[in-house]
The first five atom37 places (N, CA, C, CB, O) and aatype in JSON, in Angstrom:
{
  "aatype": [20, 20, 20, 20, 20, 20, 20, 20, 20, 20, 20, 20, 20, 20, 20, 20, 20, 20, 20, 20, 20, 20, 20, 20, 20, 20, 20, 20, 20, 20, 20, 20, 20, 20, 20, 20, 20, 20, 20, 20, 20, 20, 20, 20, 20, 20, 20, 20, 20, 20, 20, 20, 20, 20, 20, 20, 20, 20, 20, 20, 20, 20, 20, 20, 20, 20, 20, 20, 20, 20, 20],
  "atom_mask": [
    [1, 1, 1, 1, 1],
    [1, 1, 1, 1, 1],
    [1, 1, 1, 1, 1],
    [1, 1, 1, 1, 1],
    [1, 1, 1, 1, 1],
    [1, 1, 1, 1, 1],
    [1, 1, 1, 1, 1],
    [1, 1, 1, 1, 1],
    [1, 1, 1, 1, 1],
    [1, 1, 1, 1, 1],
    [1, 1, 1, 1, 1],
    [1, 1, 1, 1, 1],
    [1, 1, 1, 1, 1],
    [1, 1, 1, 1, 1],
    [1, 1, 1, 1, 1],
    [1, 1, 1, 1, 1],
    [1, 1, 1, 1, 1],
    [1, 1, 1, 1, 1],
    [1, 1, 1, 1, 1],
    [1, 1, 1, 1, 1],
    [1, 1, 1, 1, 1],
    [1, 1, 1, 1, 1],
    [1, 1, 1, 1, 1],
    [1, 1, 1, 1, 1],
    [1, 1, 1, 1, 1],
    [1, 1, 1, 1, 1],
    [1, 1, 1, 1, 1],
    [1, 1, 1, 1, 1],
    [1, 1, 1, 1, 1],
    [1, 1, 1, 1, 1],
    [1, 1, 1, 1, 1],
    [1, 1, 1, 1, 1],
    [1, 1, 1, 1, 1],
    [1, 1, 1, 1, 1],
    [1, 1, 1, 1, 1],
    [1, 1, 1, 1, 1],
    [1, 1, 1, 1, 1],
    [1, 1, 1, 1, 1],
    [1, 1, 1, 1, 1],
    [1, 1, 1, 1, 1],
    [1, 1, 1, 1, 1],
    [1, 1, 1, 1, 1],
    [1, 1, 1, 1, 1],
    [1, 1, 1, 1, 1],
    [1, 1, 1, 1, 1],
    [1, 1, 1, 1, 1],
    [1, 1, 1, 1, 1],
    [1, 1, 1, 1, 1],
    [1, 1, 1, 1, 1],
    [1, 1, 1, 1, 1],
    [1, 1, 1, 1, 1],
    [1, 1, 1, 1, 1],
    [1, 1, 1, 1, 1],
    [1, 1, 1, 1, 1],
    [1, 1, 1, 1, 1],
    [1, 1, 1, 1, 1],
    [1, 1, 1, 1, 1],
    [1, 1, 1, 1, 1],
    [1, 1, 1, 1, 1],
    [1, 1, 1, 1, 1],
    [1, 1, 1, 1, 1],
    [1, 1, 1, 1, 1],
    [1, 1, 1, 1, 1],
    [1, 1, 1, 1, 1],
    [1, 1, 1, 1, 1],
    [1, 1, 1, 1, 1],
    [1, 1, 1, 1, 1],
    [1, 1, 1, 1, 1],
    [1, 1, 1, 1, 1],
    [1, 1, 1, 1, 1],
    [1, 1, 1, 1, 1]
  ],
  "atom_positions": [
    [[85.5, 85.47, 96.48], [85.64, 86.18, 97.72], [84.73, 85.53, 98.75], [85.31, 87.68, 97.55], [83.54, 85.28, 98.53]],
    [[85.43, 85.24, 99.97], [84.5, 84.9, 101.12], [83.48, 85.88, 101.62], [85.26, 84.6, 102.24], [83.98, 86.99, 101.8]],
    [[82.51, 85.81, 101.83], [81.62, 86.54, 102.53], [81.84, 86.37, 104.01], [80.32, 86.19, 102.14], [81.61, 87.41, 104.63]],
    [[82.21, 85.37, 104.72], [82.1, 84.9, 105.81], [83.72, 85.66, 106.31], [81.78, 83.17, 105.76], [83.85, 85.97, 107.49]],
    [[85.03, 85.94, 105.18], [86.0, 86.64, 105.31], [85.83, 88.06, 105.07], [86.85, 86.15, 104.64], [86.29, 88.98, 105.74]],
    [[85.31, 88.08, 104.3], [85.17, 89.94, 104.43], [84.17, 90.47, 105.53], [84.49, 90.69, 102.87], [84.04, 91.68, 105.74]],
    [[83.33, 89.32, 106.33], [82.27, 90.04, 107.48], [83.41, 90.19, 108.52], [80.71, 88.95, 108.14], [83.68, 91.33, 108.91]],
    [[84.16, 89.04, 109.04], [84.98, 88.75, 109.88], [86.18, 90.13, 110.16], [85.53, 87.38, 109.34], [86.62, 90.57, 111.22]],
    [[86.42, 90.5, 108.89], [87.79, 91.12, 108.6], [86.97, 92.91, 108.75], [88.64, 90.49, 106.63], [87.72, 93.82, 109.1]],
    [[85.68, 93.2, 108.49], [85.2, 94.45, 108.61], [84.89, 94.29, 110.1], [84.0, 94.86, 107.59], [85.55, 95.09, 110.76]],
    [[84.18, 93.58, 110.75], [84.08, 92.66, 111.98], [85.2, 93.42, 113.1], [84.57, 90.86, 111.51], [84.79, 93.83, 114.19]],
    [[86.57, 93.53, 112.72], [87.83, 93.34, 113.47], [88.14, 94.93, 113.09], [89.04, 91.94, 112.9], [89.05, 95.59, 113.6]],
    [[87.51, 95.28, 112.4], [87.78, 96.76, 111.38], [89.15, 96.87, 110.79], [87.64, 98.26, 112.27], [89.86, 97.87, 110.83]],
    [[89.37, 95.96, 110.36], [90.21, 95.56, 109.02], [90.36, 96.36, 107.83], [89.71, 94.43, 108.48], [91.13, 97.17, 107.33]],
    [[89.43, 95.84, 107.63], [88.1, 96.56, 106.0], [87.22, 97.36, 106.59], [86.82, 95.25, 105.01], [86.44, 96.91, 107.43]],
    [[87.22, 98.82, 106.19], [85.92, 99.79, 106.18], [85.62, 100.14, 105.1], [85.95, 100.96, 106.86], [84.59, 100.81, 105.16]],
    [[86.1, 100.01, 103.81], [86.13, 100.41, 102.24], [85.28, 99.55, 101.35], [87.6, 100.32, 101.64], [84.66, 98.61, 101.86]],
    [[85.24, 99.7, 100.47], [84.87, 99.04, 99.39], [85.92, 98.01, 99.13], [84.63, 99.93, 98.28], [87.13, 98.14, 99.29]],
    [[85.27, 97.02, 98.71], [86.6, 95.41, 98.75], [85.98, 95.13, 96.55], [85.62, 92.94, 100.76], [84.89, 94.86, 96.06]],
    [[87.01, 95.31, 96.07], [86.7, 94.45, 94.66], [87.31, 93.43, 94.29], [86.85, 95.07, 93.58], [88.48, 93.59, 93.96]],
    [[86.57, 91.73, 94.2], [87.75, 90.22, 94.32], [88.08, 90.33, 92.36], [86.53, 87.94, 95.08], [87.55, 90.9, 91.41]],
    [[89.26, 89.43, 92.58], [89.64, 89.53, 91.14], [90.06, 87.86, 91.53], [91.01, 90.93, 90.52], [90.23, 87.23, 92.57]],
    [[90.1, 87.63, 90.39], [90.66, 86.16, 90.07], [91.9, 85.87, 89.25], [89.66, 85.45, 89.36], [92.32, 84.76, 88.93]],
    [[92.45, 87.12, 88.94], [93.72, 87.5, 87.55], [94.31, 88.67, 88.64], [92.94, 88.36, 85.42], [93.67, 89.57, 89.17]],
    [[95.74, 88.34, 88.78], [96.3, 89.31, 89.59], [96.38, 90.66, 88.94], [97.59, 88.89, 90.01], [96.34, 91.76, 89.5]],
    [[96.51, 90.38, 87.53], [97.22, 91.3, 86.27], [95.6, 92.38, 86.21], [97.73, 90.04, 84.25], [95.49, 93.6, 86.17]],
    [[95.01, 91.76, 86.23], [93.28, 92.29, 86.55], [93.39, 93.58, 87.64], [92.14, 90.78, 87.47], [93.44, 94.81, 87.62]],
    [[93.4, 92.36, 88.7], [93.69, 93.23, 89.72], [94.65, 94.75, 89.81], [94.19, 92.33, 90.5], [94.29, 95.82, 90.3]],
    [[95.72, 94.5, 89.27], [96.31, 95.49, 89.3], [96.23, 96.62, 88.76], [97.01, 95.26, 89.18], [96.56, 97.69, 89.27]],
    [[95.73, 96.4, 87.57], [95.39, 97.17, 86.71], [94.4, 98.26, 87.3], [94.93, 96.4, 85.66], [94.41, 99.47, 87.06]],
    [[93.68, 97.69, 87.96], [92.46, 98.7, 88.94], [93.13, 98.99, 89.89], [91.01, 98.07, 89.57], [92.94, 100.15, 90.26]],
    [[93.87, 98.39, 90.48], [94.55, 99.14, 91.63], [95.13, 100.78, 91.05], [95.97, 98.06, 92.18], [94.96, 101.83, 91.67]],
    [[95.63, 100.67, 90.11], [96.76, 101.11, 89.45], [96.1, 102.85, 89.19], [97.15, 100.01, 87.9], [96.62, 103.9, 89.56]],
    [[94.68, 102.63, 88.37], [93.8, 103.61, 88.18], [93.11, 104.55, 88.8], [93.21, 103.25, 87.84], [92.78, 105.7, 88.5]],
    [[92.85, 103.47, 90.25], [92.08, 104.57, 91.28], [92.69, 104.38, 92.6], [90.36, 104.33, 91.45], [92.05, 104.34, 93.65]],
    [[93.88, 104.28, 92.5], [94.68, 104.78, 93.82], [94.82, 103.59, 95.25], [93.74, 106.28, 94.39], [95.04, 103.72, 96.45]],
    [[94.6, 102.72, 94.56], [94.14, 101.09, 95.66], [95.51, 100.61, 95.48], [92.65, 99.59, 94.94], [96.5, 101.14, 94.97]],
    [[95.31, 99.42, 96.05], [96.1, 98.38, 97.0], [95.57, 96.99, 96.63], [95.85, 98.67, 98.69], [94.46, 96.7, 97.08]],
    [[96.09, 96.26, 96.03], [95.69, 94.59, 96.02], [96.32, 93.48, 96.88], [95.97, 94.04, 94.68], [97.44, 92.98, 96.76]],
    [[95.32, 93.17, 97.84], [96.01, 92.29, 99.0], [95.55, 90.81, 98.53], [95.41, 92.7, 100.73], [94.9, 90.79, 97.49]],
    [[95.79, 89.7, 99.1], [95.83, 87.89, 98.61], [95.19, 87.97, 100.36], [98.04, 86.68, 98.08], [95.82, 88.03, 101.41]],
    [[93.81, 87.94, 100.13], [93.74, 87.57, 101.21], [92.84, 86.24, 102.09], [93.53, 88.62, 101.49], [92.61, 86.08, 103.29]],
    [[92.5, 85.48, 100.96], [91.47, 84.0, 100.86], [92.87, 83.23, 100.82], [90.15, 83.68, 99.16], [93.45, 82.99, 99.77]],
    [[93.36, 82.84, 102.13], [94.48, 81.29, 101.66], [93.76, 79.93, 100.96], [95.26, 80.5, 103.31], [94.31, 79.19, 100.14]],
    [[92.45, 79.79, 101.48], [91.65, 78.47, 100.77], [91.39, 78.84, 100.01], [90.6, 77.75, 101.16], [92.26, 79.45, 100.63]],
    [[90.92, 79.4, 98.78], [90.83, 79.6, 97.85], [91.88, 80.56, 97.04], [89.78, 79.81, 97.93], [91.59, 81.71, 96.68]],
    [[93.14, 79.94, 96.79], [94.81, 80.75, 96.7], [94.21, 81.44, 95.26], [96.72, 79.4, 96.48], [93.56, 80.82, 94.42]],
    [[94.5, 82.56, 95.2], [94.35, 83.26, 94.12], [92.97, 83.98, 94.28], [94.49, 82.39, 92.92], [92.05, 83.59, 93.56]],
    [[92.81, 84.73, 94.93], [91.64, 85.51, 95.69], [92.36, 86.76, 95.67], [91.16, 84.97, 97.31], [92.95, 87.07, 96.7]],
    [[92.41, 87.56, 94.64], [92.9, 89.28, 94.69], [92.01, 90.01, 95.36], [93.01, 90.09, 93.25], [90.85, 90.0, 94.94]],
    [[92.27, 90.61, 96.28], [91.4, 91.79, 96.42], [91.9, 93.45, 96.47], [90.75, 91.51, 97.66], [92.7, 93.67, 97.38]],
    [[91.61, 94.41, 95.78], [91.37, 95.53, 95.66], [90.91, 96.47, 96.91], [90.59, 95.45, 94.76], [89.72, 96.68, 97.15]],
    [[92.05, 97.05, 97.73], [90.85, 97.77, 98.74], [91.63, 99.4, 98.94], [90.62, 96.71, 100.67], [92.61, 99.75, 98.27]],
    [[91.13, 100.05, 99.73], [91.83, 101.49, 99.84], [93.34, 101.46, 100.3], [91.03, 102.43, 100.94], [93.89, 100.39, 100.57]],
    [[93.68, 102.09, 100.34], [95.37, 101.83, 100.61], [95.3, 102.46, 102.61], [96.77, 103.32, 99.08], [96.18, 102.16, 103.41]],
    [[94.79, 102.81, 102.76], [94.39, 102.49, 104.38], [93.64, 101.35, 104.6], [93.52, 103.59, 105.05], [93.16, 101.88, 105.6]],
    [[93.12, 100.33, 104.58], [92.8, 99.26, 104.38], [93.79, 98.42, 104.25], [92.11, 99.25, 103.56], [94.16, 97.63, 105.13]],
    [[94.28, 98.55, 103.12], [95.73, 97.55, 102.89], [96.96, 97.62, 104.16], [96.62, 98.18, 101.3], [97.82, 96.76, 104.36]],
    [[96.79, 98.7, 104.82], [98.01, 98.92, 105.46], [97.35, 98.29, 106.91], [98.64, 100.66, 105.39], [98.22, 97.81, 107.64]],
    [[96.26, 98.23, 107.34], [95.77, 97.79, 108.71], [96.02, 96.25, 108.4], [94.04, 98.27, 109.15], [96.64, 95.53, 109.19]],
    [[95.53, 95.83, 107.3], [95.68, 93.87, 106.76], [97.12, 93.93, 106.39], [94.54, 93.15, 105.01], [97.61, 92.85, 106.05]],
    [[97.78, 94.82, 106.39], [99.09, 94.24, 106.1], [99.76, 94.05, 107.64], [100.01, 95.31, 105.02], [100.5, 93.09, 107.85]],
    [[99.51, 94.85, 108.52], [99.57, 94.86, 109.64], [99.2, 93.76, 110.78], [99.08, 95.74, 109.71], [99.59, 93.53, 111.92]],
    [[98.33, 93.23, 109.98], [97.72, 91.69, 110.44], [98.19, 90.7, 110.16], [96.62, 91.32, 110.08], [97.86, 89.7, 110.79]],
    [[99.18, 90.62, 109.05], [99.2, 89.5, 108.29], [99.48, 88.79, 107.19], [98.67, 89.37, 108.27], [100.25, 87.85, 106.96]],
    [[98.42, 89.62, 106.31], [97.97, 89.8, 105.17], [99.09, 90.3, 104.05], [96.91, 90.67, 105.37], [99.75, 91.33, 104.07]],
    [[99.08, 89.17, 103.04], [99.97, 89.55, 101.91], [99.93, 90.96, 101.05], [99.74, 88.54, 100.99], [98.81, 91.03, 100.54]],
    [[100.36, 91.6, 100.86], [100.21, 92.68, 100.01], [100.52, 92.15, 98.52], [101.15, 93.88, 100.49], [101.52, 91.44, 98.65]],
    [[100.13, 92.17, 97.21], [100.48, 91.65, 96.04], [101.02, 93.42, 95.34], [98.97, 90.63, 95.24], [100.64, 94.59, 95.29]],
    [[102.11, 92.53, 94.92], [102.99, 93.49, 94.33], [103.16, 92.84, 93.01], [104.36, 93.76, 95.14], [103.62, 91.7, 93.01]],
    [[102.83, 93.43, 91.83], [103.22, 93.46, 90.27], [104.76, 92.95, 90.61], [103.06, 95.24, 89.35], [105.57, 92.79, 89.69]]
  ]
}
């Protein structure tokens, strides 16, 4: 996970939540899955950058842009 992307992206108020990076989408989802989250792809330079965030969160970055990862 970028630091310099998640300042930028809370920065723009993007992200106000808790952000968790995964490196395994299947990872990722799995936590999504449990506590009610959203896994967005949102590091293009480093492709395979899951992140985990609130599902209001997901919907402002999806709104931007931002891939939503779907199982």
């Amino acid at each position: 996970m970028s630091n310099l992307l998640l300042k930028q992206l809370r920065d723009q108020g993007l992200i106000t939540g808790d952000v968790l990076p995964f490196a395994r989408p299947g990872a990722a989802q799995d936590l999504a899955a449990r506590t009610d989250r959203a896994v967005m792809v949102l590091d293009a330079v480093n492709n395979g950058d899951y992140w985990v965030v609130t599902k209001e969160d997901a919907e402002r970055l999806a709104a931007a842009g931002y891939q939503r990862h779907e199982a």
